[in-house]
Amino acid sequence: MNITLFIFLMVYLAMGLGKLPGFKVDRTGAAMIGAMAMMAVGSIGAKAAWVAVDYRTIGMLFGLMVVSGAFAESGFYEWAARKVATLSVGPIALLAVFVAVSGCLSALLTNDVVVVAMTPLLVSVTLARGLNPVPFLLAFCFAANTGSAGTLIGSPQNMIAAQELGISFTGFLSVAGIPALLSLPIVWGIVAWMYRGKWTLEHAGVSKESTGTKTEQTPLNIPETCKAIFITISVIIAFVLDVWPKELVALTAAAILLLNRKISSSDVLRRVDANLLLLISGLFIVNAALSKTGLPQNILHHLHGYGIDLNNPLSLFLTSATLSNIIGNNPTVMLLVPFLNSGENVNAVGAALALGTGFFSNLIIFGSLAGIIVVEQSARCGVKISFATFTRVGAPISAACMLMAAGWIIFLTSHQSY
């Protein structure tokens, strides 16, 4: 058990730091090395490791990433950004539009893909208007994290939790949709207040010439965009009906979009986050190997003695929120979900996971993949967002959203049977 525990701790240390100390190994590399090491030392057999990887979760994630990638390749994201840029409104109203667009797109499509596709565009459109891009980028990132918490398809961690716990699309929406919607005006209000009087380009510390952003524009492919919209609506309807397995629905949608005479399948597939899929697969094996030792079960038993019950939505909400800023939101869900029960309050448990990891991940840059993407892509465009700047704005937003969500979860568990 000692060697198994050591491997597990090293993997999750890499999840927290973003790399394995002393090596050029990122989170995905650490997860794959950990999985192979578990098999090499006999902590888990090859067959058991294969079974441990939940193909349903991987299939659904892959399928929905392809759907979101189709929107990117059709030019929809760039078209949306250009439309927002041409609105004749002031900075505060424009910020509200950015927040609304981010929250809505992230709830219907994978938030990480939305952020990847639109961050460079947001830098371009704000600089073109002579505006400080930092508050708009931060608001877009924060709204992507909180807005995506409202639906089953909004983020990878939501998909993992829903698939593993057997939560329906409508069941998830009924318990997570309202707080996710309420979070958007909170994000807008706090960012607008903190950046009052700092909307102009002179407050950004950058110039249009120093950004290196591309002026080349991808035209909107209307037929392909309509096709992607139709497929997305069909997927949502299929999820609501809950007649077919979610992974088969997502994979069927992906297959239809990849079968294309206008857009190369390789162009769409490059939008798929293969690293994330490998990371999740590796964590499935690492977590299964540790579970075979019985150590997690003993720890949970002792925690229960101290009044910490992970199947209590409020306890789970606070625990997942804390862990998400230590090891990341996806690894947090991967770590906790095997020990949760699919009982009568399963929807509330799913909401606790989604809201905890989604809302509190705005505290620090490394709390979410969206935060990392926004900061890194902005830096490539010449706009630097420091750790202090991110946390200075993210901390009050996280605190306000967490308080609101905690009240919602208490309401759910005390007034309704979920």
Short mmCIF file of N, CA, C and O in Angstrom, two decimals, residues 48-128:
data_model
loop_
_atom_site.label_atom_id
_atom_site.label_comp_id
_atom_site.label_asym_id
_atom_site.label_seq_id
_atom_site.Cartn_x
_atom_site.Cartn_y
_atom_site.Cartn_z
N ALA A 48 -7.96 -4.86 -14.98
CA ALA A 48 -8.68 -4.00 -14.05
C ALA A 48 -8.49 -2.52 -14.41
O ALA A 48 -9.41 -1.71 -14.26
N ALA A 49 -7.29 -2.17 -14.88
CA ALA A 49 -7.02 -0.79 -15.29
C ALA A 49 -7.87 -0.41 -16.49
O ALA A 49 -8.42 0.69 -16.57
N TRP A 50 -7.99 -1.35 -17.43
CA TRP A 50 -8.81 -1.09 -18.61
C TRP A 50 -10.27 -0.89 -18.22
O TRP A 50 -10.95 -0.01 -18.72
N VAL A 51 -10.75 -1.72 -17.31
CA VAL A 51 -12.14 -1.63 -16.86
C VAL A 51 -12.36 -0.33 -16.07
O VAL A 51 -13.44 0.25 -16.10
N ALA A 52 -11.32 0.13 -15.37
CA ALA A 52 -11.45 1.33 -14.53
C ALA A 52 -11.73 2.58 -15.35
O ALA A 52 -12.36 3.52 -14.87
N VAL A 53 -11.25 2.61 -16.59
CA VAL A 53 -11.49 3.78 -17.46
C VAL A 53 -12.94 3.73 -17.93
O VAL A 53 -13.34 2.83 -18.66
N ASP A 54 -13.72 4.70 -17.51
CA ASP A 54 -15.14 4.73 -17.85
C ASP A 54 -15.31 5.25 -19.29
O ASP A 54 -15.22 6.45 -19.54
N TYR A 55 -15.53 4.34 -20.22
CA TYR A 55 -15.65 4.71 -21.62
C TYR A 55 -16.85 5.61 -21.86
O TYR A 55 -16.88 6.41 -22.81
N ARG A 56 -17.87 5.52 -20.98
CA ARG A 56 -19.05 6.36 -21.17
C ARG A 56 -18.70 7.83 -20.97
O ARG A 56 -19.11 8.70 -21.76
N THR A 57 -17.93 8.11 -19.94
CA THR A 57 -17.52 9.49 -19.68
C THR A 57 -16.60 10.00 -20.78
O THR A 57 -16.77 11.12 -21.28
N ILE A 58 -15.61 9.19 -21.16
CA ILE A 58 -14.67 9.59 -22.21
C ILE A 58 -15.41 9.83 -23.53
O ILE A 58 -15.15 10.80 -24.24
N GLY A 59 -16.36 8.94 -23.84
CA GLY A 59 -17.11 9.07 -25.08
C GLY A 59 -17.95 10.33 -25.11
O GLY A 59 -18.01 11.04 -26.13
N MET A 60 -18.61 10.63 -24.01
CA MET A 60 -19.44 11.83 -23.97
C MET A 60 -18.59 13.10 -24.06
O MET A 60 -18.93 14.04 -24.79
N LEU A 61 -17.47 13.12 -23.35
CA LEU A 61 -16.58 14.27 -23.41
C LEU A 61 -16.06 14.49 -24.83
O LEU A 61 -16.09 15.61 -25.36
N PHE A 62 -15.60 13.42 -25.45
CA PHE A 62 -15.06 13.53 -26.81
C PHE A 62 -16.13 14.03 -27.77
O PHE A 62 -15.89 14.94 -28.57
N GLY A 63 -17.31 13.44 -27.71
CA GLY A 63 -18.39 13.83 -28.62
C GLY A 63 -18.76 15.29 -28.49
O GLY A 63 -18.91 16.00 -29.50
N LEU A 64 -18.89 15.77 -27.26
CA LEU A 64 -19.29 17.16 -27.06
C LEU A 64 -18.16 18.13 -27.40
O LEU A 64 -18.42 19.27 -27.79
N MET A 65 -16.91 17.70 -27.26
CA MET A 65 -15.80 18.53 -27.69
C MET A 65 -15.81 18.71 -29.21
O MET A 65 -15.50 19.78 -29.73
N VAL A 66 -16.18 17.65 -29.92
CA VAL A 66 -16.29 17.74 -31.38
C VAL A 66 -17.40 18.71 -31.76
O VAL A 66 -17.25 19.54 -32.67
N VAL A 67 -18.53 18.62 -31.07
CA VAL A 67 -19.65 19.53 -31.35
C VAL A 67 -19.21 20.98 -31.16
O VAL A 67 -19.48 21.85 -32.01
N SER A 68 -18.53 21.26 -30.05
CA SER A 68 -18.07 22.62 -29.80
C SER A 68 -17.01 23.03 -30.82
O SER A 68 -16.97 24.18 -31.26
N GLY A 69 -16.14 22.08 -31.19
CA GLY A 69 -15.12 22.36 -32.19
C GLY A 69 -15.71 22.72 -33.54
O GLY A 69 -15.14 23.53 -34.29
N ALA A 70 -16.86 22.14 -33.87
CA ALA A 70 -17.53 22.46 -35.13
C ALA A 70 -17.95 23.92 -35.18
O ALA A 70 -17.89 24.57 -36.23
N PHE A 71 -18.39 24.46 -34.05
CA PHE A 71 -18.74 25.88 -33.99
C PHE A 71 -17.51 26.75 -34.24
O PHE A 71 -17.59 27.77 -34.93
N ALA A 72 -16.38 26.35 -33.66
CA ALA A 72 -15.15 27.11 -33.84
C ALA A 72 -14.71 27.11 -35.30
O ALA A 72 -14.34 28.15 -35.86
N GLU A 73 -14.77 25.95 -35.95
CA GLU A 73 -14.33 25.85 -37.34
C GLU A 73 -15.28 26.53 -38.31
O GLU A 73 -14.88 26.93 -39.40
N SER A 74 -16.53 26.67 -37.93
CA SER A 74 -17.50 27.34 -38.81
C SER A 74 -17.37 28.86 -38.75
O SER A 74 -18.02 29.57 -39.52
N GLY A 75 -16.55 29.36 -37.84
CA GLY A 75 -16.38 30.80 -37.69
C GLY A 75 -17.41 31.45 -36.79
O GLY A 75 -17.45 32.68 -36.67
N PHE A 76 -18.20 30.62 -36.08
CA PHE A 76 -19.27 31.17 -35.25
C PHE A 76 -18.73 32.02 -34.11
O PHE A 76 -19.26 33.10 -33.83
N TYR A 77 -17.67 31.55 -33.44
CA TYR A 77 -17.14 32.29 -32.30
C TYR A 77 -16.60 33.65 -32.73
O TYR A 77 -16.81 34.66 -32.05
N GLU A 78 -15.88 33.68 -33.86
CA GLU A 78 -15.36 34.95 -34.34
C GLU A 78 -16.50 35.89 -34.74
O GLU A 78 -16.45 37.09 -34.49
N TRP A 79 -17.53 35.34 -35.38
CA TRP A 79 -18.68 36.15 -35.76
C TRP A 79 -19.35 36.75 -34.53
O TRP A 79 -19.70 37.94 -34.51
N ALA A 80 -19.52 35.94 -33.48
CA ALA A 80 -20.14 36.42 -32.25
C ALA A 80 -19.32 37.54 -31.62
O ALA A 80 -19.85 38.55 -31.16
N ALA A 81 -17.98 37.35 -31.61
CA ALA A 81 -17.11 38.37 -31.03
C ALA A 81 -17.17 39.67 -31.82
O ALA A 81 -17.19 40.77 -31.26
N ARG A 82 -17.20 39.56 -33.16
CA ARG A 82 -17.27 40.77 -33.99
C ARG A 82 -18.59 41.49 -33.80
O ARG A 82 -18.65 42.72 -33.78
N LYS A 83 -19.68 40.75 -33.65
CA LYS A 83 -20.98 41.36 -33.43
C LYS A 83 -21.00 42.12 -32.11
O LYS A 83 -21.55 43.22 -32.01
N VAL A 84 -20.41 41.52 -31.09
CA VAL A 84 -20.35 42.19 -29.79
C VAL A 84 -19.50 43.46 -29.89
O VAL A 84 -19.83 44.50 -29.31
N ALA A 85 -18.42 43.37 -30.67
CA ALA A 85 -17.50 44.49 -30.78
C ALA A 85 -18.14 45.71 -31.44
O ALA A 85 -17.75 46.85 -31.18
N THR A 86 -19.10 45.47 -32.32
CA THR A 86 -19.70 46.58 -33.07
C THR A 86 -20.92 47.20 -32.37
O THR A 86 -21.53 48.12 -32.92
N LEU A 87 -21.26 46.72 -31.19
CA LEU A 87 -22.40 47.29 -30.46
C LEU A 87 -22.09 48.72 -30.03
O LEU A 87 -21.01 49.01 -29.53
N SER A 88 -23.03 49.60 -30.22
CA SER A 88 -22.86 51.01 -29.84
C SER A 88 -23.28 51.21 -28.38
O SER A 88 -24.32 51.80 -28.09
N VAL A 89 -22.46 50.71 -27.49
CA VAL A 89 -22.75 50.80 -26.05
C VAL A 89 -21.48 51.21 -25.32
O VAL A 89 -20.37 51.11 -25.86
N GLY A 90 -21.64 51.66 -24.09
CA GLY A 90 -20.51 52.03 -23.27
C GLY A 90 -19.82 50.82 -22.68
O GLY A 90 -20.29 49.69 -22.80
N PRO A 91 -18.68 51.03 -21.98
CA PRO A 91 -17.91 49.92 -21.43
C PRO A 91 -18.69 49.05 -20.45
O PRO A 91 -18.55 47.82 -20.48
N ILE A 92 -19.49 49.66 -19.59
CA ILE A 92 -20.21 48.88 -18.58
C ILE A 92 -21.26 47.99 -19.25
O ILE A 92 -21.42 46.82 -18.90
N ALA A 93 -21.97 48.54 -20.23
CA ALA A 93 -22.96 47.75 -20.95
C ALA A 93 -22.28 46.67 -21.79
O ALA A 93 -22.77 45.54 -21.90
N LEU A 94 -21.12 47.01 -22.38
CA LEU A 94 -20.38 46.03 -23.17
C LEU A 94 -19.90 44.88 -22.28
O LEU A 94 -19.92 43.71 -22.69
N LEU A 95 -19.48 45.21 -21.06
CA LEU A 95 -19.07 44.18 -20.11
C LEU A 95 -20.23 43.23 -19.82
O LEU A 95 -20.04 42.01 -19.75
N ALA A 96 -21.43 43.79 -19.67
CA ALA A 96 -22.61 42.95 -19.42
C ALA A 96 -22.87 42.01 -20.59
O ALA A 96 -23.23 40.84 -20.40
N VAL A 97 -22.65 42.50 -21.81
CA VAL A 97 -22.83 41.65 -22.99
C VAL A 97 -21.81 40.52 -23.00
O VAL A 97 -22.14 39.36 -23.28
N PHE A 98 -20.55 40.84 -22.69
CA PHE A 98 -19.51 39.81 -22.64
C PHE A 98 -19.85 38.73 -21.62
O PHE A 98 -19.68 37.53 -21.87
N VAL A 99 -20.32 39.16 -20.45
CA VAL A 99 -20.68 38.21 -19.40
C VAL A 99 -21.82 37.32 -19.84
O VAL A 99 -21.80 36.09 -19.66
N ALA A 100 -22.84 37.91 -20.44
CA ALA A 100 -24.00 37.15 -20.90
C ALA A 100 -23.61 36.16 -21.99
O ALA A 100 -24.03 34.99 -21.97
N VAL A 101 -22.82 36.61 -22.96
CA VAL A 101 -22.37 35.73 -24.05
C VAL A 101 -21.54 34.58 -23.50
O VAL A 101 -21.73 33.42 -23.88
N SER A 102 -20.62 34.89 -22.60
CA SER A 102 -19.77 33.86 -22.02
C SER A 102 -20.57 32.83 -21.25
O SER A 102 -20.39 31.62 -21.41
N GLY A 103 -21.47 33.32 -20.38
CA GLY A 103 -22.27 32.40 -19.56
C GLY A 103 -23.16 31.51 -20.40
O GLY A 103 -23.25 30.30 -20.16
N CYS A 104 -23.81 32.08 -21.42
CA CYS A 104 -24.74 31.31 -22.26
C CYS A 104 -24.00 30.30 -23.13
O CYS A 104 -24.39 29.13 -23.21
N LEU A 105 -22.92 30.75 -23.80
CA LEU A 105 -22.18 29.83 -24.65
C LEU A 105 -21.55 28.70 -23.84
O LEU A 105 -21.54 27.54 -24.27
N SER A 106 -21.04 29.03 -22.66
CA SER A 106 -20.39 28.01 -21.83
C SER A 106 -21.38 27.00 -21.27
O SER A 106 -21.03 25.86 -21.02
N ALA A 107 -22.62 27.43 -21.06
CA ALA A 107 -23.64 26.51 -20.57
C ALA A 107 -24.09 25.54 -21.65
O ALA A 107 -24.47 24.40 -21.34
N LEU A 108 -24.02 25.96 -22.90
CA LEU A 108 -24.48 25.12 -24.01
C LEU A 108 -23.35 24.36 -24.69
O LEU A 108 -23.58 23.34 -25.34
N LEU A 109 -22.12 24.87 -24.55
CA LEU A 109 -20.95 24.24 -25.15
C LEU A 109 -19.88 24.10 -24.08
O LEU A 109 -19.96 24.70 -23.02
N THR A 110 -18.88 23.32 -24.33
CA THR A 110 -17.82 23.11 -23.33
C THR A 110 -17.10 24.42 -23.05
O THR A 110 -16.57 25.05 -23.98
N ASN A 111 -17.05 24.85 -21.80
CA ASN A 111 -16.53 26.18 -21.47
C ASN A 111 -15.08 26.37 -21.89
O ASN A 111 -14.69 27.44 -22.34
N ASP A 112 -14.26 25.33 -21.75
CA ASP A 112 -12.84 25.46 -22.08
C ASP A 112 -12.65 25.75 -23.57
O ASP A 112 -11.79 26.55 -23.95
N VAL A 113 -13.44 25.09 -24.42
CA VAL A 113 -13.33 25.32 -25.86
C VAL A 113 -13.79 26.73 -26.21
O VAL A 113 -13.19 27.40 -27.06
N VAL A 114 -14.84 27.21 -25.56
CA VAL A 114 -15.33 28.57 -25.80
C VAL A 114 -14.24 29.58 -25.44
O VAL A 114 -13.97 30.53 -26.19
N VAL A 115 -13.58 29.38 -24.32
CA VAL A 115 -12.54 30.30 -23.87
C VAL A 115 -11.33 30.26 -24.81
O VAL A 115 -10.77 31.30 -25.16
N VAL A 116 -10.95 29.06 -25.24
CA VAL A 116 -9.83 28.92 -26.17
C VAL A 116 -10.11 29.69 -27.46
O VAL A 116 -9.25 30.40 -27.98
N ALA A 117 -11.32 29.53 -27.97
CA ALA A 117 -11.66 30.12 -29.27
C ALA A 117 -11.81 31.64 -29.20
O ALA A 117 -11.48 32.34 -30.17
N MET A 118 -12.27 32.17 -28.08
CA MET A 118 -12.67 33.58 -28.05
C MET A 118 -11.70 34.53 -27.36
O MET A 118 -11.80 35.74 -27.55
N THR A 119 -10.78 34.03 -26.56
CA THR A 119 -9.87 34.93 -25.83
C THR A 119 -9.08 35.85 -26.75
O THR A 119 -9.06 37.08 -26.54
N PRO A 120 -8.39 35.34 -27.78
CA PRO A 120 -7.67 36.26 -28.67
C PRO A 120 -8.59 37.26 -29.36
O PRO A 120 -8.20 38.42 -29.60
N LEU A 121 -9.81 36.83 -29.67
CA LEU A 121 -10.77 37.72 -30.32
C LEU A 121 -11.19 38.85 -29.38
O LEU A 121 -11.35 40.00 -29.81
N LEU A 122 -11.36 38.53 -28.10
CA LEU A 122 -11.75 39.55 -27.14
C LEU A 122 -10.66 40.60 -26.97
O LEU A 122 -10.94 41.79 -26.80
N VAL A 123 -9.41 40.16 -27.01
CA VAL A 123 -8.30 41.11 -26.95
C VAL A 123 -8.37 42.06 -28.14
O VAL A 123 -8.25 43.29 -28.00
N SER A 124 -8.61 41.50 -29.31
CA SER A 124 -8.66 42.31 -30.53
C SER A 124 -9.80 43.33 -30.50
O SER A 124 -9.60 44.51 -30.82
N VAL A 125 -10.99 42.88 -30.12
CA VAL A 125 -12.14 43.78 -30.19
C VAL A 125 -12.07 44.87 -29.13
O VAL A 125 -12.51 46.01 -29.38
N THR A 126 -11.53 44.58 -27.97
CA THR A 126 -11.42 45.63 -26.95
C THR A 126 -10.35 46.65 -27.32
O THR A 126 -10.56 47.86 -27.15
N LEU A 127 -9.22 46.16 -27.83
CA LEU A 127 -8.18 47.10 -28.24
C LEU A 127 -8.64 47.96 -29.41
O LEU A 127 -8.29 49.14 -29.50
N ALA A 128 -9.42 47.37 -30.31
CA ALA A 128 -9.92 48.13 -31.46
C ALA A 128 -10.82 49.28 -31.01
O ALA A 128 -10.92 50.31 -31.70
#
